[in-house]
Amino acid sequence: MLLLVFVGTVVNYLDRANLAVAAPLMKNEFGLGPVELGFIFSAYSWTYVLANIPGGWVVDRCGSRAMYACAIFIWSAFTFAQGFAGRFATLFGLRLGVGVAEAPTFPVNNRVVSIWFAQRERGFATSVYLVGQYVGMAALTPLLFWIAHRFGWREIFFFTGALGIAWALIWYAMYRDPEHSKRVNAAELEHLRHGGALVDRKSGAQQQRSFPWRKLGVLFRNRQIIAICAGKFASLSSLYFFLTWFPTYLISERHMTMLKAGSASAVPFVAASIGVVAGGLLSDWLLRRGASVATARKTPIMTGLLLVPTMTLAVLTDTNWIVIAIMSFAFFAQGVASASWSLVADIAPEGMVGITGGAVNFAGNLSGIVTPIAIGVIVRATGSFGWALGLISLFAIVAVLCYTFLLGEVKRIEIDGDAGFEDEAKAGNVRAAAQDSVDETRV
C-alpha cells in the first residue's frame, strides 16, 4: 500500500513539474516574459490551494480508493490536454484544472499512513511517500528533457498524462483500507490498533452529512495547526523554486544547454530524496529512543530548514558543478525538513485526517502562488536570480521561527465530543445557568 502511495506521489509531482521542463522552449513560442512565466508556473496552485480543504473533506467521507483513482484520472487528462495548448489562456486554464484535481493527493497520502502504520512507524512511512516528490523528477527529468529536445515540448505533456491515466486504473485495482484488505490478518490489525493507527474508524460519510464548518473553525484556531500551516507556507518556497524556476535558472543564468540542464536538474532531486528518507528515519529513531513526539518530529524539520539558506552561496561562484553541489545540499536540507507531514498525522483529530491534511496543504501551497510570481518579478527587476535565492532563504528562517516558538506541545487535537466542543458546551451551560439565576432573581 505504501508503494502505491509512493508511485501516486511520483505521478503527482511529475505532472506539477513537467511545465518547468517545457518552459524554456514554450516561453519563446508563446512570447512569455519572466512575470508571465511566473503566473503560468503558479496557475496550478491557485485552484490547488482552494480545493485542498473540500478535497480533504471528500476524502474523509468517501475514503481513499475511489476518490484517489478519480483524481489521478482527471488531473492526468488535463495534463495530456496541455499538449494541445496554443496560447497563454488555454495553458493557464488547463493548469487550473490540474490544480483542482490534484487537491486530494496529500489528504489521501496522510490518511493512508494514518490507518496503515502505527505512530512509531509513521515518520519513515511518511518519508517514503514524500520521497516520491523528488524521485520521480530525479529519475525522469533527464528523460523529459530528452523528449523535449528530440520531439518538442508538447510531447512532454502527452507522455506524463498517459502515464497518470494508466496509474489511476492500477490504484483502483490494488488499493484497500486495512479492514477491507484480504492480505491483512487479525494479528496485523491488532498491531495497528495497539500502535495508534486510526484503523476501523467510521468514515466521514457515516459521521456527518454536511461540510463541518464549525469543526474547521476550531481546527484553524488551534495553535498547532496555525504553526504548521505558517511553517509549511514558508518552507515550501524552496520546493517550488526547484519545481518551477530551477531548469530556467540553469539555462538562462548558468547558460547550460537543454540536455546538460536535464542532467544537472536531476542531481538536486536525488539529494532531496536522500534528505526525505534521512529526516523520517531520524524522527522515528528519536521516538524509539524515548524522545518526546515534539522533539522527534521537530529535530529534522529545524535542522533541515536552518541549512536551506546555504543556496545563497551559489551567487559567489561561476563554476557550474559547484553551483549544482550547493543547490543539491540546500535541496537535501529541504527534504530533511519535509518530515513536518508526520506532525499532521500525529495531531489530526480522529475522523478528520483528510480535512486536516487539506487545511495544512491549503496554507502551505499558497507558497506555490507567491513564490513563482515573486521570483518572476525579481528576475525582471534585477536581471538575475540572486535576490530570489535570498527571498527563499528568508522564508526558511521564518519557518524555523514558527516551529520553534509557535508550535508548542505535539498532541492529537480533540474535537466534537472532545476538548474543543466539551469546553464550549461547558461554557454554554455556565452561561445558561447564570441567565436562569438572573431570571429567577427578577421574578
XYZ file of C-alpha atoms in Angstrom:
443
model
C 0.000 0.000 0.000
C 2.888 2.336 0.757
C 4.352 1.550 -2.665
C 1.052 2.553 -4.272
C 1.072 5.880 -2.415
C 4.721 6.430 -3.334
C 4.126 5.935 -7.070
C 0.993 8.092 -6.895
C 3.104 10.903 -5.449
C 5.701 10.426 -8.220
C 2.970 10.823 -10.842
C 1.507 13.794 -8.977
C 4.754 15.766 -8.866
C 5.709 14.794 -12.372
C 2.524 16.482 -13.581
C 3.251 19.535 -11.431
C 6.842 19.942 -12.586
C 6.621 18.951 -16.267
C 5.903 22.583 -17.102
C 9.311 23.571 -15.708
C 10.967 21.341 -18.317
C 8.797 22.644 -21.134
C 9.070 26.329 -20.124
C 12.429 27.216 -21.755
C 11.014 26.162 -25.157
C 7.427 27.237 -24.541
C 8.235 30.798 -23.455
C 9.692 31.605 -26.888
C 6.709 30.171 -28.766
C 4.186 31.973 -26.540
C 6.278 35.138 -26.100
C 6.361 34.908 -22.299
C 8.463 37.217 -20.115
C 9.581 36.373 -16.542
C 6.399 37.652 -14.876
C 4.090 35.898 -17.364
C 6.105 32.728 -16.881
C 5.742 33.134 -13.126
C 1.959 33.322 -13.484
C 1.926 30.165 -15.607
C 4.075 28.380 -13.016
C 1.714 29.479 -10.241
C -1.583 28.750 -12.055
C -1.716 25.201 -10.752
C -1.513 26.403 -7.148
C -4.378 28.900 -7.459
C -7.005 26.203 -7.653
C -4.974 23.604 -5.766
C -4.998 25.601 -2.545
C -8.703 26.462 -2.835
C -9.666 22.825 -3.427
C -7.496 21.357 -0.664
C -9.920 21.693 2.239
C -13.017 20.453 0.361
C -10.778 17.791 -1.202
C -9.713 16.602 2.244
C -13.334 16.557 3.405
C -14.337 14.426 0.418
C -11.502 12.017 1.236
C -12.797 11.684 4.813
C -16.304 10.988 3.506
C -15.556 8.783 0.508
C -12.346 7.044 1.504
C -9.111 6.706 -0.419
C -9.674 4.110 -3.120
C -12.288 5.541 -5.488
C -11.559 9.172 -4.636
C -7.879 8.972 -5.496
C -8.454 6.948 -8.670
C -10.857 9.607 -9.975
C -8.480 12.413 -9.017
C -5.488 10.839 -10.773
C -7.514 10.167 -13.919
C -8.895 13.726 -14.107
C -5.631 15.575 -13.497
C -3.847 13.285 -15.970
C -6.465 14.069 -18.608
C -5.877 17.807 -18.045
C -2.124 17.174 -18.278
C -2.497 15.324 -21.583
C -4.630 18.177 -22.956
C -1.855 20.716 -22.245
C -0.010 19.235 -25.202
C -2.668 20.804 -27.459
C -2.475 24.290 -25.898
C -1.968 27.038 -28.472
C -1.940 30.177 -26.336
C -1.340 31.520 -22.830
C -5.005 31.497 -21.740
C -5.572 27.857 -22.747
C -2.482 26.654 -20.936
C -3.363 28.729 -17.876
C -6.878 27.243 -17.759
C -5.636 23.668 -18.094
C -3.150 24.222 -15.265
C -6.049 25.446 -13.124
C -7.817 22.148 -13.864
C -4.773 20.121 -12.818
C -4.697 22.023 -9.527
C -8.318 21.212 -8.666
C -7.949 17.515 -9.431
C -4.678 17.098 -7.519
C -6.096 18.576 -4.291
C -6.993 15.204 -2.644
C -3.477 13.802 -3.110
C -1.832 14.631 0.198
C -5.006 14.189 2.272
C -5.185 10.680 0.782
C -1.491 10.055 1.462
C -1.832 11.265 5.025
C -4.958 9.169 5.587
C -3.298 6.027 4.214
C -0.291 6.445 6.519
C -2.551 7.179 9.497
C -4.564 3.974 9.087
C -1.825 1.623 7.815
C 1.025 2.492 10.214
C 1.500 2.681 13.972
C 2.742 6.004 15.358
C 6.348 4.822 15.801
C 6.482 3.712 12.161
C 4.762 6.766 10.764
C 7.791 9.028 10.298
C 9.531 6.576 7.973
C 6.284 5.733 6.146
C 5.653 9.440 5.599
C 9.189 9.940 4.298
C 8.721 7.092 1.804
C 5.745 8.687 0.078
C 7.270 12.158 0.376
C 10.392 10.979 -1.392
C 8.147 10.413 -4.386
C 8.118 14.212 -4.797
C 11.778 14.041 -5.698
C 12.500 10.543 -7.023
C 10.187 10.994 -9.984
C 11.911 14.195 -11.015
C 15.374 12.749 -10.336
C 14.724 9.695 -12.483
C 12.560 11.221 -15.192
C 13.770 14.815 -15.613
C 16.590 13.784 -17.994
C 14.020 11.741 -19.951
C 11.626 14.708 -20.147
C 14.417 16.995 -21.351
C 15.370 14.393 -23.972
C 11.727 14.167 -25.120
C 11.588 17.969 -25.391
C 14.888 18.096 -27.291
C 14.006 15.212 -29.618
C 10.270 15.718 -30.211
C 9.207 19.066 -28.732
C 7.650 20.398 -25.547
C 4.110 19.160 -26.332
C 5.174 15.517 -26.158
C 6.182 16.031 -22.510
C 2.520 16.505 -21.597
C 1.348 13.615 -23.778
C 3.814 11.260 -22.050
C 3.127 12.316 -18.448
C -0.647 12.480 -18.992
C -0.831 8.956 -20.414
C 1.326 7.668 -17.551
C -1.098 9.112 -14.994
C -4.204 7.661 -16.655
C -2.624 4.206 -16.527
C -1.749 4.640 -12.858
C -5.325 5.619 -11.949
C -6.514 2.201 -13.132
C -3.751 0.393 -11.230
C -4.515 2.259 -7.986
C -8.221 1.417 -8.129
C -7.482 -2.239 -8.794
C -4.965 -2.686 -5.971
C -5.617 -0.303 -3.045
C -7.715 -1.319 0.006
C -8.037 0.003 3.574
C -6.739 -2.433 6.256
C -10.157 -3.675 7.354
C -11.093 -4.402 3.718
C -7.808 -5.958 2.606
C -7.645 -9.738 2.209
C -3.878 -9.574 2.770
C -4.224 -8.323 6.362
C -4.658 -10.847 9.164
C -6.040 -10.357 12.669
C -2.573 -10.037 14.224
C -1.640 -7.159 11.937
C -4.919 -5.373 12.603
C -4.297 -5.699 16.333
C -0.760 -4.363 15.893
C -2.160 -1.325 14.078
C -4.827 -0.681 16.727
C -2.370 -1.066 19.593
C 0.193 1.182 17.896
C -2.182 4.103 17.437
C -3.165 3.627 13.790
C -6.598 5.066 13.006
C -7.939 1.764 11.711
C -11.595 0.699 11.956
C -12.766 4.306 12.211
C -16.073 5.298 10.707
C -15.822 7.238 7.505
C -16.788 10.844 7.398
C -19.940 9.883 5.465
C -21.144 7.940 8.494
C -20.220 10.676 10.930
C -21.501 13.809 9.209
C -23.706 14.834 6.323
C -22.756 18.472 5.837
C -19.452 20.262 5.497
C -18.007 20.649 9.032
C -17.664 24.427 9.092
C -17.804 24.525 12.879
C -15.106 21.883 13.273
C -12.984 23.594 10.648
C -13.216 26.843 12.597
C -11.988 25.117 15.755
C -9.214 23.479 13.722
C -7.908 26.774 12.340
C -7.967 28.354 15.806
C -5.722 25.605 17.155
C -2.172 26.740 17.884
C -0.588 23.593 16.439
C -2.461 23.960 13.150
C -1.586 27.649 12.862
C 2.104 26.902 13.463
C 2.270 24.033 10.962
C 0.339 25.998 8.324
C 2.636 29.017 8.650
C 5.725 26.814 8.732
C 4.574 24.884 5.668
C 3.976 28.062 3.695
C 7.452 29.369 4.496
C 9.322 26.094 3.970
C 7.676 25.130 0.667
C 9.068 28.170 -1.144
C 12.345 26.311 -1.727
C 10.480 23.291 -3.094
C 8.524 25.469 -5.521
C 11.705 27.133 -6.739
C 13.094 23.751 -7.758
C 9.778 22.583 -9.212
C 9.260 25.678 -11.347
C 12.200 28.003 -11.980
C 15.257 25.781 -11.497
C 15.638 24.499 -15.101
C 15.155 28.041 -16.410
C 17.745 29.252 -13.886
C 20.274 26.728 -15.200
C 19.644 27.633 -18.842
C 19.328 31.430 -18.594
C 21.570 32.234 -15.604
C 24.128 29.419 -15.935
C 23.962 29.157 -19.748
C 23.542 25.374 -19.898
C 22.151 23.569 -22.929
C 18.824 21.724 -22.704
C 20.432 18.292 -22.338
C 23.020 19.456 -19.802
C 20.319 21.220 -17.803
C 18.297 17.998 -17.833
C 21.140 16.012 -16.310
C 22.060 18.754 -13.845
C 18.437 19.246 -12.727
C 18.217 15.639 -11.626
C 21.074 15.862 -9.106
C 19.351 18.100 -6.507
C 16.263 15.879 -6.657
C 18.412 12.827 -5.842
C 19.870 14.725 -2.882
C 16.402 15.772 -1.715
C 15.219 12.151 -1.924
C 18.009 11.118 0.429
C 17.129 14.015 2.726
C 13.482 12.986 2.984
C 14.332 9.417 3.996
C 17.013 10.640 6.416
C 14.546 13.003 8.080
C 11.921 10.284 8.513
C 14.426 7.745 9.882
C 15.861 10.301 12.307
C 12.397 11.194 13.589
C 11.389 7.570 14.215
C 14.791 6.767 15.775
C 14.429 9.611 18.255
C 10.907 8.441 19.104
C 12.112 4.881 19.757
C 14.940 6.230 21.921
C 12.409 7.815 24.250
C 12.328 11.374 22.924
C 9.014 13.196 23.086
C 6.893 13.378 19.951
C 7.626 17.112 19.732
C 11.407 16.576 19.897
C 11.376 13.645 17.487
C 9.319 15.486 14.875
C 10.867 18.958 15.257
C 14.547 17.986 15.194
C 14.785 17.020 11.484
C 12.468 19.858 10.490
C 14.518 22.524 12.250
C 17.861 21.073 11.141
C 16.796 21.000 7.501
C 15.325 24.494 7.458
C 18.415 26.034 9.042
C 20.529 24.597 6.205
C 18.304 25.701 3.294
C 19.821 29.241 3.148
C 23.135 27.742 2.018
C 21.707 28.055 -1.518
C 22.647 31.745 -1.498
C 26.317 30.685 -1.733
C 25.647 29.941 -5.426
C 25.981 33.657 -6.225
C 29.657 33.524 -5.167
C 30.824 31.157 -7.915
C 30.786 30.923 -11.699
C 31.629 27.208 -11.733
C 28.545 25.218 -12.662
C 29.428 21.984 -10.863
C 29.909 23.946 -7.621
C 26.529 25.591 -8.156
C 24.903 22.172 -8.588
C 26.649 20.923 -5.431
C 25.413 23.928 -3.425
C 21.869 23.598 -4.737
C 21.888 19.858 -4.088
C 22.887 20.376 -0.460
C 20.191 23.015 0.029
C 17.562 20.760 -1.538
C 18.795 17.855 0.620
C 18.117 20.083 3.627
C 14.632 20.899 2.330
C 13.989 17.166 2.037
C 15.004 16.593 5.659
C 12.609 19.364 6.717
C 9.680 17.726 4.893
C 9.253 15.421 7.913
C 6.677 18.004 9.040
C 3.978 15.892 7.332
C 4.337 13.302 10.100
C 3.232 16.037 12.516
C -0.096 16.260 10.703
C -0.718 12.538 11.201
C 0.144 12.959 14.905
C -2.194 15.871 15.625
C -5.153 15.353 13.248
C -8.479 14.723 15.052
C -9.945 11.251 14.553
C -12.274 11.201 11.558
C -10.705 14.410 10.221
C -7.313 13.218 8.981
C -8.158 14.096 5.390
C -9.540 17.553 6.081
C -6.662 18.373 8.466
C -4.179 17.405 5.774
C -6.184 19.508 3.341
C -6.080 22.522 5.678
C -2.307 22.282 6.109
C -1.791 21.705 2.391
C -4.027 24.705 1.639
C -1.895 27.059 3.713
C 1.433 25.547 2.701
C 0.786 25.598 -1.003
C -0.160 29.246 -1.021
C 3.610 29.413 -1.420
C 3.087 27.855 -4.850
C 1.252 31.035 -5.841
C 3.536 33.555 -4.160
C 6.981 32.079 -4.866
C 6.910 31.644 -8.690
C 5.383 35.085 -9.241
C 7.749 36.764 -6.751
C 10.754 35.155 -8.457
C 9.488 36.320 -11.863
C 9.125 39.901 -10.592
C 12.600 39.817 -9.002
C 14.225 38.392 -12.145
C 12.584 41.024 -14.346
C 13.596 43.834 -11.962
C 17.182 42.716 -11.301
C 18.044 40.597 -14.329
C 19.322 37.717 -12.155
C 18.232 35.125 -9.573
C 20.451 36.326 -6.690
C 17.769 38.192 -4.739
C 15.294 35.401 -5.449
C 17.563 32.923 -3.645
C 17.741 35.407 -0.756
C 13.937 35.521 -0.551
C 13.721 31.726 -0.379
C 16.329 31.673 2.396
C 14.378 34.289 4.347
C 11.250 32.144 4.119
C 13.198 29.185 5.558
C 14.197 31.253 8.609
C 10.574 32.304 9.117
C 9.574 28.621 9.085
C 12.163 27.889 11.793
C 10.623 30.588 13.999
C 7.142 29.117 13.504
C 8.161 25.601 14.522
C 10.334 26.875 17.400
C 8.098 29.396 19.149
C 4.553 28.814 17.898
C 4.029 25.049 17.642
C 4.283 24.098 21.323
C 3.267 20.628 22.513
C 2.509 17.998 19.858
C -0.672 16.084 20.678
C -3.790 14.887 18.906
C -6.446 17.578 18.603
C -9.769 16.645 20.191
C -12.939 17.895 18.542
C -16.665 17.235 18.916
C -17.204 15.082 21.964
C -13.648 16.041 22.869
C -11.888 19.009 24.303
C -12.812 21.793 21.899
C -16.548 21.231 21.930
C -16.744 19.960 25.505
C -15.226 23.215 26.719
C -17.611 25.143 24.522
C -20.565 23.165 25.810
C -19.487 23.680 29.409
C -19.164 27.390 28.815
C -22.636 27.408 27.293
C -24.066 25.571 30.291
C -22.461 28.075 32.666
C -23.916 30.982 30.692
C -27.339 29.345 30.661
C -27.235 28.710 34.424
C -26.204 32.282 35.073
C -29.057 33.554 32.916
C -31.531 31.302 34.779
C -30.278 32.719 38.075
C -30.777 36.290 36.821
C -34.292 35.436 35.615
C -35.204 33.896 38.978
C -33.900 36.977 40.792
C -36.028 39.216 38.582
C -39.100 37.125 39.264
